[in-house]
Amino acid sequence: MKRALAFAMALLMGLAVVGCESSDSEGGGGTVIVPESASGEYFTLGLIAPLSGSSAVSGQILENATIMAVNEINEEGGINGEIPIRLVSIDDEAVPATSVTAMQRLVEQDKVQAVIGSQPSSCTMANMEITEAAHIPQITPASSNVAITEGGNDYIYQLTATDELHMRNVMQYMVDEYGAEKFAILYESSDFGTGGYRIANQICDEYDLEMVDHEVYNSGDTDFSVALSKIKNADPDFIIFWGYHTEVAMICRQMIQYGVEYPVIGQGFNSPELTNLGGQSINGIMISTAFDAANPDEKVQEFDRKYAELYGEGYDQNAPQSYDAVYIIKDAVERCIADGEDYTDSDVLNDYIGSTSWDGVTGVTTFDENGKMNKDLLIIQIEDGEHVIVKG
Amino acid sequence: MLFQQILNGLTNGSLYALMAVGVTMVYKSLGMLNFAHGDIMMVGTFITLTFVLMGYPLYVGIALGVISAAILGFLLERAILRKVKFTSFVNLLIATVGVSYVLRNAAMVIWGTSPQLFPSMFPETLIEIGNFRITPQSIGVILISLVIITGLHFFFTKVKIGKCMQLANSDPEGAAMMGVNVTHMRFLTFGISAALAAIAGIMIAPMTYARVDMSATIGMKAFAAAILGGIGNLWGALLGGIILGIVEALGSAYISTAYRDAFSFIILFIVLFVKPTGLLNKKIENKL
């Protein structure tokens, strides 16, 4: 009996550490668009994304939006009306090692002239060394890890807001609109959440904000009474949430229960599920985002309508960002041609991408000297389950 | 905050206790832990939710969910465990682990992976006493758990069939000689254990949402609570559950919320170190 118990305990502990991921198939090529070209000239664009494995849904969205943009451009005759885009898409399974092999194939075999991807930061960080060595410009429309553009790689561009950009957006807005002086932050104990806390701690002085409390929770936690009562005692002007929708919806419900009434703003939980789970309790919550389909801007509405028509509802911000990435490359090539430069020289093309100022569906995109995106982000507020843009 | 946290601890603790009672019952009857216990809870919860979403009143949904879970418990015993029973306890354990995975994956296919809102059987309005805010849910959960565990105690000590179950569990050969159908009793044990899990799940879900992975932490806590209190002991399960709940709440309030789940297991190690049989068990029963 004692042995049985010991065995059971061992098994129990084993279960607790069992991972959840396994993938077997080898990375292979995805869709390839080979358009007709009157001039015989092509621009070869590579797309690298997790089309299978744990991040497949997200990768698929990224691919859909890229294909949508490439088809649009090709229908008009191609870049500058004469150079159609040949799209080679490849699956990296969200596995860094696979992503390196896949990138090698794109560069050596398919001779791509620019690359879009990948989605997981770990993959982008692994495969961007290949494009750097080959001097091929690469735009990631989804990987948000700040280290990507901080490593001195001249060929990588990050077309997605880093957490620092979001945090600055949040703080600026609360100072401007609410005259806030002190705040509390409630974040998840993941890389994402602790990264948010670290950034908030670093930059709050720049906005004359004082961090009066910081509380952490684990993904899957269900009782936030401790954190909430500590925050209540600290009496901040607003609370920053840095976590995902499941917990945030629950925290909002418990805030009402425990009578914690402060403005809430943050990032990470912008999901349709938030409204389903939170109901009335998430009314008034504010979110920093680069893109929202509620934006009445004509380009946004057009994109939303077109994407939904082709692939159905339900996409994340990676879709408009990938879509814009294609247009940024198109724009760079066109500017090259207009200046009489040779866009097939990848270093020239890289310089032109670096000097981008493209007004797309996600607003005006520019890159800083490291390739990090500069953009005026939005703040949306949820009112009766609907997104309202309070800062655009 | 202290009072508030003790109350939170009691609420969670009584749910752990309810789950632990089911674990303990099965342990007594088969001498092993049922790793599918948490997943039976999850399936019972989702079945209830499905009936509620189909338009049945909550109480009907709850009744149907609990009955379905009991049937699932019966099936588990009848179709799987009875077949591997006489080989070895390792096979039994692995069989329940397998059932756990099958249930969880089937649930993912049927109900999806995203958490879903679950209706509460208690009103949402808070009861305020001075500075304290108590949810009717907390009071309800504590009372229902206490009533069920006390009820079970009387069932096992006063009601004939309960006494037979108790006997069949502690001394199968003796019980068989007295004319008790041990197989039937074991069958019943699984059914009751599964029904208890479903009740716990139905009370947890309004606070945590119904989610396919809800069994992971709660299932672990149930094992920990059962072992802490002394496995095989009904009151031990109650005591273990409540200690875990309170340690967790106070630990996260006064030390750190990040280590919330760790506190329960730390206290388990300490208790097992000092008293290897758990708090309420006197000696290790050794049938070998």
XYZ file of C-alpha atoms in Angstrom:
680
model
C 0.000 0.000 0.000
C 2.855 2.325 0.856
C 4.491 1.483 -2.413
C 1.299 2.170 -4.274
C 1.091 5.552 -2.670
C 4.707 6.397 -3.407
C 4.215 5.386 -6.986
C 1.070 7.443 -7.249
C 2.822 10.504 -5.870
C 5.647 10.099 -8.359
C 3.164 9.815 -11.168
C 1.309 12.825 -9.908
C 4.424 14.927 -9.999
C 5.278 13.579 -13.403
C 1.889 14.629 -14.693
C 2.417 18.130 -13.430
C 5.433 18.614 -15.618
C 4.167 16.852 -18.715
C 4.504 19.234 -21.614
C 1.750 19.776 -24.067
C 3.498 20.029 -27.342
C 4.623 17.571 -29.897
C 5.007 17.914 -33.589
C 6.326 15.449 -36.060
C 6.040 16.431 -39.680
C 8.967 18.111 -41.331
C 8.761 21.702 -42.453
C 7.744 22.010 -46.054
C 6.698 24.609 -48.567
C 3.241 26.101 -48.397
C 1.336 27.954 -51.052
C 3.226 29.386 -53.947
C 1.718 32.097 -56.077
C 3.229 32.178 -59.552
C 1.626 34.994 -61.511
C 1.742 35.699 -65.236
C 4.302 38.329 -66.031
C 4.184 40.281 -69.276
C 7.699 41.611 -68.825
C 9.062 38.279 -67.619
C 10.187 40.022 -64.444
C 9.136 38.914 -60.955
C 9.632 40.028 -57.438
C 10.061 36.978 -55.233
C 8.633 37.387 -51.763
C 9.115 34.790 -49.045
C 6.658 34.163 -46.263
C 7.668 32.168 -43.228
C 5.026 31.381 -40.614
C 3.796 28.560 -38.394
C 1.231 26.943 -40.685
C 1.057 23.802 -38.576
C 1.737 23.048 -34.926
C 0.708 24.956 -31.859
C 0.547 28.413 -33.467
C -1.047 27.275 -36.703
C -4.171 29.407 -36.363
C -2.174 32.564 -35.941
C 0.194 31.617 -38.752
C -2.694 30.886 -41.070
C -4.159 34.339 -40.443
C -0.795 35.848 -41.247
C -0.581 33.887 -44.491
C -4.163 34.736 -45.492
C -3.565 38.467 -45.179
C -0.258 38.246 -47.062
C -1.848 36.316 -49.920
C -4.704 38.814 -49.983
C -2.280 41.734 -50.398
C -0.150 39.917 -52.999
C -3.225 39.045 -55.060
C -4.435 42.640 -54.892
C -1.095 43.919 -56.141
C -0.881 41.297 -58.897
C -4.392 42.131 -60.102
C -3.121 45.646 -60.753
C -0.292 44.215 -62.824
C 2.191 43.939 -59.974
C 4.611 46.319 -58.291
C 4.780 49.554 -60.273
C 2.124 47.995 -62.509
C 4.718 45.744 -64.187
C 6.469 43.452 -61.701
C 4.140 40.768 -60.316
C 4.947 39.253 -56.943
C 5.826 35.580 -56.776
C 4.995 34.408 -53.268
C 6.722 31.436 -51.686
C 5.318 30.493 -48.342
C 6.929 28.050 -45.984
C 5.941 26.442 -42.701
C 8.213 26.796 -39.676
C 5.865 24.944 -37.260
C 6.653 27.565 -34.601
C 9.857 25.599 -33.944
C 13.022 27.755 -34.061
C 15.213 24.997 -35.518
C 12.708 24.246 -38.283
C 12.404 27.922 -38.934
C 16.135 28.202 -39.613
C 16.042 25.356 -42.154
C 12.951 26.811 -43.752
C 14.580 30.208 -44.031
C 17.676 28.652 -45.611
C 15.454 27.102 -48.226
C 13.745 30.408 -48.962
C 17.068 32.202 -49.321
C 19.140 29.590 -51.154
C 16.626 27.648 -53.185
C 13.815 30.107 -53.830
C 16.094 33.157 -54.029
C 13.641 35.409 -52.268
C 14.226 39.168 -52.440
C 12.428 39.988 -49.203
C 10.859 37.939 -46.421
C 7.785 38.407 -44.242
C 7.709 36.475 -40.954
C 7.776 34.718 -38.677
C 5.180 34.872 -35.955
C 6.749 33.509 -32.714
C 9.578 35.749 -31.500
C 11.779 32.722 -30.858
C 11.514 31.704 -34.535
C 12.172 35.177 -35.868
C 15.192 35.544 -33.612
C 16.577 32.260 -34.901
C 15.920 32.715 -38.599
C 16.796 36.388 -38.965
C 20.464 35.486 -38.848
C 20.070 33.773 -42.227
C 18.560 36.845 -43.904
C 21.160 39.036 -42.246
C 23.978 36.927 -43.674
C 22.369 37.005 -47.106
C 21.599 40.746 -46.834
C 17.905 40.184 -47.480
C 15.398 42.504 -45.801
C 12.948 40.743 -43.487
C 9.812 42.191 -41.913
C 8.184 40.388 -39.018
C 4.550 41.419 -38.737
C 3.998 39.651 -35.422
C 7.066 39.005 -33.269
C 7.072 41.600 -30.520
C 10.153 40.708 -28.468
C 12.247 43.870 -28.120
C 15.474 41.886 -28.503
C 14.714 41.325 -32.207
C 15.597 44.859 -33.210
C 18.076 45.522 -30.439
C 20.744 43.123 -31.667
C 22.174 45.354 -34.378
C 20.730 43.332 -37.273
C 20.296 45.849 -40.132
C 17.985 43.669 -42.191
C 15.187 42.996 -39.721
C 12.111 45.196 -39.321
C 9.488 44.803 -36.662
C 6.069 45.762 -37.974
C 4.313 45.202 -34.692
C 4.182 47.321 -31.596
C 6.615 46.295 -28.904
C 5.357 46.175 -25.360
C 7.323 49.322 -24.637
C 5.425 51.208 -27.329
C 2.145 49.976 -25.825
C 3.197 50.922 -22.320
C 4.165 54.431 -23.433
C 0.844 54.761 -25.206
C -0.975 53.720 -22.043
C 0.940 56.057 -19.737
C 0.782 59.040 -22.060
C -2.947 58.625 -22.435
C -3.634 58.306 -18.714
C -1.503 61.343 -17.907
C -3.097 63.446 -20.661
C -6.711 62.434 -20.262
C -7.038 61.503 -16.602
C -4.310 63.677 -15.098
C -3.041 60.523 -13.426
C -0.121 60.674 -10.997
C 0.049 57.195 -9.513
C -0.810 53.745 -10.769
C -0.794 50.082 -9.847
C 0.074 47.256 -12.229
C -1.404 43.763 -12.182
C 0.415 41.390 -14.493
C 0.746 37.739 -15.379
C 3.852 35.869 -14.263
C 4.785 35.014 -17.884
C 7.553 36.556 -20.033
C 4.906 38.802 -21.488
C 3.540 39.975 -18.153
C 6.824 40.390 -16.317
C 8.213 42.183 -19.379
C 5.340 44.646 -19.076
C 6.048 45.202 -15.403
C 9.756 45.737 -16.074
C 9.026 48.315 -18.766
C 6.469 50.124 -16.604
C 8.998 50.316 -13.813
C 11.645 51.713 -16.147
C 9.641 54.358 -17.931
C 7.059 55.563 -15.396
C 9.380 58.346 -14.164
C 9.410 59.843 -17.652
C 5.687 60.435 -17.293
C 5.897 61.587 -13.651
C 3.928 58.523 -12.635
C 4.482 56.734 -9.375
C 4.011 52.969 -9.173
C 2.175 52.549 -5.865
C 1.622 48.807 -6.127
C 2.502 45.898 -8.385
C 0.792 42.531 -8.144
C 1.471 39.356 -10.057
C -0.768 36.375 -10.778
C -0.326 33.035 -12.521
C -2.065 32.047 -15.689
C -5.080 29.986 -14.617
C -5.501 31.726 -11.245
C -9.102 32.248 -10.268
C -9.015 34.191 -7.034
C -7.651 37.717 -7.231
C -9.001 38.980 -3.927
C -5.552 39.393 -2.368
C -4.121 41.386 -5.244
C -7.264 43.491 -5.489
C -7.423 44.345 -1.812
C -3.737 45.328 -1.827
C -4.348 47.546 -4.835
C -7.352 49.061 -3.141
C -5.241 49.909 -0.098
C -2.608 51.542 -2.328
C -5.331 53.740 -3.864
C -3.887 54.368 -7.362
C -5.339 56.715 -10.005
C -5.576 53.843 -12.459
C -4.625 50.186 -12.847
C -2.571 48.717 -15.674
C -3.387 45.116 -16.630
C -0.758 43.177 -18.571
C -2.205 39.748 -19.196
C -4.641 37.670 -21.228
C -8.398 37.822 -21.568
C -9.424 34.807 -19.445
C -7.911 36.134 -16.234
C -8.642 39.761 -17.035
C -12.362 39.026 -17.443
C -12.328 37.275 -14.086
C -10.398 40.089 -12.410
C -12.966 42.600 -13.671
C -15.801 40.538 -12.198
C -14.022 40.367 -8.854
C -13.246 44.089 -8.918
C -16.978 44.726 -8.806
C -17.387 42.163 -6.027
C -14.719 43.747 -3.889
C -15.665 47.297 -4.775
C -12.366 48.192 -6.464
C -13.273 51.082 -8.731
C -10.409 52.548 -10.737
C -9.979 53.069 -14.480
C -8.388 49.985 -16.037
C -6.119 50.065 -19.064
C -3.642 47.639 -20.532
C -2.739 45.269 -23.269
C -2.829 41.585 -24.182
C -6.498 40.893 -23.582
C -8.021 42.335 -26.732
C -10.128 39.352 -27.743
C -13.803 38.856 -28.584
C -13.795 36.289 -25.758
C -13.179 39.100 -23.260
C -16.708 40.375 -23.717
C -18.199 36.889 -23.622
C -16.532 36.075 -20.324
C -16.595 39.461 -18.668
C -20.094 40.596 -19.592
C -21.016 43.907 -18.000
C -18.031 43.873 -15.672
C -15.569 44.807 -18.412
C -17.492 47.932 -19.328
C -15.136 50.884 -19.492
C -11.919 48.865 -19.699
C -9.353 50.415 -22.049
C -6.905 48.609 -24.334
C -3.842 49.800 -26.228
C -3.736 48.385 -29.746
C -2.281 49.067 -33.178
C -5.408 48.083 -35.025
C -9.086 47.817 -34.332
C -11.823 46.901 -36.762
C -14.082 49.483 -35.081
C -11.886 52.199 -36.576
C -14.165 54.086 -39.008
C -11.149 54.792 -41.226
C -12.019 53.792 -44.778
C -8.901 51.647 -45.270
C -9.641 49.708 -42.090
C -13.250 49.083 -43.035
C -12.223 48.007 -46.526
C -9.658 45.584 -45.109
C -12.117 44.198 -42.586
C -14.790 43.644 -45.210
C -12.393 42.062 -47.694
C -10.725 39.750 -45.181
C -14.059 38.580 -43.813
C -15.299 37.942 -47.345
C -12.287 35.821 -48.270
C -11.477 34.011 -45.052
C -14.364 34.595 -42.673
C -14.547 36.591 -39.473
C -11.999 36.398 -36.741
C -8.485 37.648 -37.266
C -5.964 39.260 -34.992
C -3.760 42.326 -35.463
C -1.194 40.181 -37.282
C -3.485 40.143 -40.312
C -3.495 43.890 -41.026
C 0.186 44.045 -40.096
C 1.147 41.325 -42.605
C -1.048 43.017 -45.181
C 0.777 46.290 -44.579
C 4.149 44.526 -44.697
C 3.502 43.471 -48.298
C 2.555 47.016 -49.234
C 5.612 48.428 -47.484
C 7.825 46.209 -49.618
C 5.885 47.198 -52.726
C 6.267 50.857 -51.804
C 10.017 50.479 -51.217
C 10.505 48.804 -54.606
C 8.477 51.511 -56.325
C 10.468 54.263 -54.661
C 13.646 52.493 -55.782
C 12.455 52.429 -59.351
C 11.318 56.058 -59.221
C 14.775 57.084 -58.011
C 16.393 55.088 -60.776
C 17.997 52.710 -58.278
C 18.349 48.966 -58.716
C 15.859 47.299 -56.403
C 17.332 43.859 -57.127
C 20.358 44.926 -55.109
C 19.141 43.779 -51.715
C 21.161 46.370 -49.812
C 19.523 49.163 -51.803
C 16.071 47.677 -51.196
C 16.921 47.373 -47.524
C 17.765 51.097 -47.328
C 14.467 51.965 -48.967
C 12.501 49.786 -46.566
C 14.321 51.487 -43.712
C 13.094 54.884 -44.895
C 9.479 53.723 -45.186
C 6.664 56.051 -44.331
C 3.654 54.045 -45.415
C 0.082 54.958 -44.606
C -1.630 51.566 -44.463
C -4.497 49.901 -42.633
C -2.570 50.037 -39.360
C -1.868 53.769 -39.699
C 1.389 55.404 -40.724
C 4.359 53.080 -40.316
C 7.920 54.304 -39.964
C 10.942 52.432 -38.641
C 13.632 53.749 -36.327
C 17.334 53.152 -37.012
C 17.085 49.671 -35.475
C 14.085 48.649 -37.566
C 11.621 49.010 -34.714
C 8.221 50.332 -35.707
C 7.168 53.843 -34.714
C 3.450 54.357 -34.759
C 0.720 56.251 -33.035
C -1.205 53.490 -31.334
C -4.876 53.504 -30.541
C -6.660 53.303 -27.235
C -9.999 51.570 -27.404
C -12.593 51.407 -24.677
C -15.251 48.760 -24.286
C -18.750 50.141 -23.919
C -21.606 47.650 -23.666
C -19.532 45.023 -25.428
C -18.630 47.350 -28.309
C -15.183 48.767 -29.072
C -15.065 52.561 -29.060
C -11.888 54.326 -30.138
C -11.065 56.933 -27.509
C -7.641 57.804 -28.887
C -6.917 57.335 -32.560
C -8.009 41.268 5.101
C -7.293 38.349 7.430
C -10.935 37.466 7.873
C -11.600 37.908 4.188
C -8.729 35.592 3.310
C -9.757 32.955 5.812
C -13.194 32.987 4.259
C -11.701 32.627 0.763
C -9.561 29.803 2.061
C -12.567 28.075 3.572
C -14.477 28.375 0.302
C -11.700 26.884 -1.823
C -10.820 24.440 0.908
C -14.303 22.996 1.106
C -14.238 22.423 -2.639
C -10.877 20.665 -2.375
C -12.388 18.629 0.448
C -15.356 17.586 -1.662
C -12.996 16.431 -4.396
C -10.680 14.786 -1.870
C -13.541 12.752 -0.410
C -14.084 11.172 -3.827
C -10.361 10.441 -4.156
C -10.246 8.935 -0.693
C -13.293 6.696 -1.299
C -11.771 5.229 -4.430
C -8.433 4.814 -2.713
C -10.062 2.844 0.052
C -11.881 0.596 -2.330
C -9.107 -0.109 -4.835
C -5.960 0.993 -3.033
C -5.048 3.490 -5.725
C -5.584 7.064 -6.812
C -8.062 7.738 -9.559
C -6.313 10.107 -11.926
C -9.458 10.584 -13.946
C -11.245 12.109 -10.939
C -10.620 15.712 -11.981
C -11.677 15.023 -15.527
C -14.902 13.397 -14.433
C -15.546 16.624 -12.548
C -14.884 18.617 -15.715
C -17.125 16.442 -17.871
C -19.956 16.632 -15.295
C -19.605 20.415 -15.276
C -19.744 20.685 -19.041
C -22.719 18.344 -19.309
C -24.560 20.571 -16.845
C -23.594 23.621 -18.861
C -24.794 21.978 -22.072
C -28.220 21.271 -20.572
C -28.445 24.825 -19.227
C -27.527 26.242 -22.629
C -30.205 24.022 -24.195
C -32.700 25.918 -22.092
C -33.224 23.588 -19.137
C -33.451 25.272 -15.728
C -30.166 25.289 -13.806
C -31.338 22.762 -11.206
C -32.422 20.290 -13.862
C -29.063 20.792 -15.569
C -27.225 20.196 -12.306
C -29.212 17.030 -11.596
C -28.570 15.696 -15.093
C -24.882 16.644 -14.918
C -24.387 14.893 -11.597
C -26.256 11.805 -12.801
C -24.187 11.714 -15.994
C -20.991 11.960 -13.985
C -22.148 9.096 -11.763
C -22.861 7.017 -14.862
C -19.415 7.905 -16.140
C -17.982 6.699 -12.820
C -19.917 3.444 -13.116
C -18.676 2.975 -16.672
C -15.105 3.663 -15.693
C -15.270 0.960 -13.057
C -17.290 -1.510 -15.078
C -15.700 -1.174 -18.503
C -12.094 -0.446 -17.668
C -10.946 -0.889 -14.084
C -12.705 -4.178 -13.508
C -10.869 -5.594 -16.498
C -7.411 -4.621 -15.262
C -8.104 -4.949 -11.546
C -6.402 -8.240 -10.930
C -3.240 -7.634 -12.878
C -1.409 -4.981 -10.878
C -1.939 -1.634 -9.261
C 0.408 -0.001 -11.784
C -1.888 -1.055 -14.592
C -4.827 0.378 -12.684
C -3.086 3.712 -12.261
C -2.093 3.891 -15.898
C -5.625 2.971 -16.897
C -7.017 5.955 -14.988
C -4.343 8.235 -16.434
C -5.384 7.043 -19.876
C -9.048 7.663 -19.119
C -8.120 11.141 -17.924
C -6.474 11.987 -21.238
C -9.280 10.496 -23.267
C -11.875 12.509 -21.342
C -9.918 15.728 -21.610
C -9.253 15.405 -25.306
C -12.812 14.356 -26.049
C -14.006 17.388 -24.095
C -11.733 19.649 -26.155
C -13.300 18.302 -29.320
C -16.870 18.580 -28.030
C -16.768 21.815 -26.040
C -13.707 23.616 -27.391
C -10.711 24.888 -25.500
C -11.852 28.361 -24.497
C -13.292 28.915 -21.019
C -17.051 29.393 -20.816
C -19.259 31.313 -18.429
C -21.079 29.094 -15.991
C -24.288 30.174 -14.242
C -24.223 30.325 -10.471
C -26.913 28.739 -8.344
C -26.495 31.536 -5.817
C -27.458 35.203 -6.129
C -24.674 37.601 -7.126
C -25.439 40.340 -4.616
C -22.877 40.683 -1.881
C -23.530 40.358 1.791
C -21.722 43.171 3.552
C -20.842 42.902 7.191
C -18.895 45.962 8.219
C -15.880 46.001 5.934
C -16.243 42.415 4.824
C -17.845 41.421 1.610
C -19.053 37.889 1.424
C -20.469 36.386 -1.706
C -23.492 34.132 -1.256
C -21.505 31.743 -3.456
C -18.853 31.343 -0.714
C -21.384 30.695 2.016
C -23.284 28.301 -0.230
C -20.189 26.354 -1.223
C -19.034 25.948 2.379
C -22.463 24.870 3.618
C -23.169 22.462 0.778
C -19.772 20.804 1.151
C -20.207 20.424 4.900
C -23.704 19.014 4.512
C -22.569 16.525 1.868
C -19.571 15.310 3.847
C -21.588 14.996 7.066
C -24.284 13.206 5.097
C -21.703 10.788 3.736
C -20.436 10.160 7.238
C -23.917 9.122 8.355
C -24.394 7.125 5.180
C -21.253 5.125 5.907
C -21.915 4.662 9.615
C -25.703 4.425 9.946
C -27.200 3.292 6.649
C -26.949 -0.399 5.883
C -25.731 -0.103 2.319
C -23.184 2.483 3.384
C -21.926 0.190 6.102
C -21.670 -2.607 3.557
C -19.620 -0.351 1.296
C -17.350 0.557 4.164
C -16.900 -3.099 5.036
C -16.323 -4.150 1.442
C -13.654 -1.497 1.163
C -11.780 -2.237 4.331
C -12.038 -6.017 4.264
C -13.212 -7.384 0.909
C -12.782 -11.079 1.801
C -14.543 -10.725 5.119
C -17.350 -8.746 3.547
C -17.788 -11.331 0.829
C -18.061 -14.048 3.458
C -20.751 -12.017 5.203
C -22.748 -11.988 2.002
C -21.888 -8.492 0.820
C -21.497 -8.218 -2.932
C -18.071 -6.559 -3.009
C -18.172 -5.908 -6.741
C -21.454 -4.035 -6.461
C -20.133 -1.988 -3.586
C -17.055 -1.004 -5.554
C -19.294 -0.091 -8.432
C -21.337 2.140 -6.145
C -18.197 3.737 -4.679
C -17.129 4.916 -8.112
C -20.569 6.286 -8.883
C -20.776 8.284 -5.658
C -17.209 9.498 -6.013
C -17.892 10.729 -9.552
C -21.132 12.424 -8.513
C -19.270 14.267 -5.737
C -16.688 15.431 -8.265
C -19.435 16.774 -10.514
C -21.016 18.671 -7.615
C -17.652 20.213 -6.799
C -17.143 21.164 -10.438
C -20.557 22.787 -10.647
C -19.753 24.913 -7.607
C -16.257 25.835 -8.817
C -17.204 26.735 -12.380
C -19.119 29.978 -11.641
C -15.957 31.309 -9.988
C -13.400 30.010 -12.490
C -15.453 29.428 -15.661
C -16.049 25.999 -17.081
C -12.818 25.051 -18.780
C -11.487 21.841 -20.198
C -8.269 22.163 -18.200
C -10.009 22.881 -14.895
C -9.094 19.419 -13.665
C -5.366 20.079 -13.739
C -4.901 22.177 -10.606
C -8.034 21.164 -8.739
C -7.363 17.487 -9.339
C -3.854 17.870 -7.914
C -5.134 19.773 -4.890
C -7.674 17.032 -4.285
C -4.921 14.402 -4.157
C -2.836 16.624 -1.944
C -5.764 17.268 0.406
C -6.621 13.576 0.628
C -3.028 12.607 1.386
C -2.528 15.497 3.804
C -5.535 14.575 5.917
C -4.731 10.882 5.812
C -5.815 9.013 2.730
C -8.833 6.779 3.110
C -10.215 8.910 5.927
C -13.384 10.911 5.279
C -12.750 13.564 7.922
C -9.107 13.606 6.897
C -10.167 14.673 3.427
C -12.262 17.478 4.876
C -9.486 18.612 7.194
C -6.850 18.335 4.447
C -8.960 20.334 2.008
C -9.613 23.115 4.463
C -5.993 23.324 5.606
C -4.849 23.563 1.998
C -7.417 26.238 1.202
C -6.478 28.395 4.170
C -2.709 27.956 3.823
C -3.011 28.927 0.187
C -5.091 32.018 0.912
C -2.931 33.251 3.774
C 0.295 32.381 1.985
C -0.676 34.383 -1.042
C -1.968 37.259 1.056
C 1.049 37.638 3.304
C 3.907 36.147 1.295
C 3.310 36.203 -2.448
C 0.483 35.396 -4.825
C 2.962 34.013 -7.340
C 3.598 30.949 -5.165
C -0.044 30.278 -4.417
C -0.060 26.709 -5.710
C 3.337 25.961 -4.251
C 2.132 26.620 -0.682
C -0.258 23.675 -0.760
C 2.467 21.286 -1.764
C 4.994 22.708 0.669
C 2.555 22.149 3.525
C 1.930 18.643 2.195
C 5.634 17.832 2.304
C 5.973 19.218 5.806
C 3.057 17.178 7.103
C 4.207 13.996 5.380
C 7.653 14.507 6.833
C 6.333 14.842 10.372
C 3.452 12.412 10.075
C 3.870 10.148 7.035
C 0.380 8.695 7.297
C -1.330 12.043 7.032
C -2.940 13.996 9.846
C -5.785 11.716 10.859
C -4.558 8.236 9.957
C -3.086 6.291 12.841
C -1.005 3.722 11.077
C -0.265 2.500 7.619
C -2.578 -0.362 6.837
C -0.511 -3.028 5.257
C -2.496 -5.736 3.579
C 0.461 -7.354 1.898
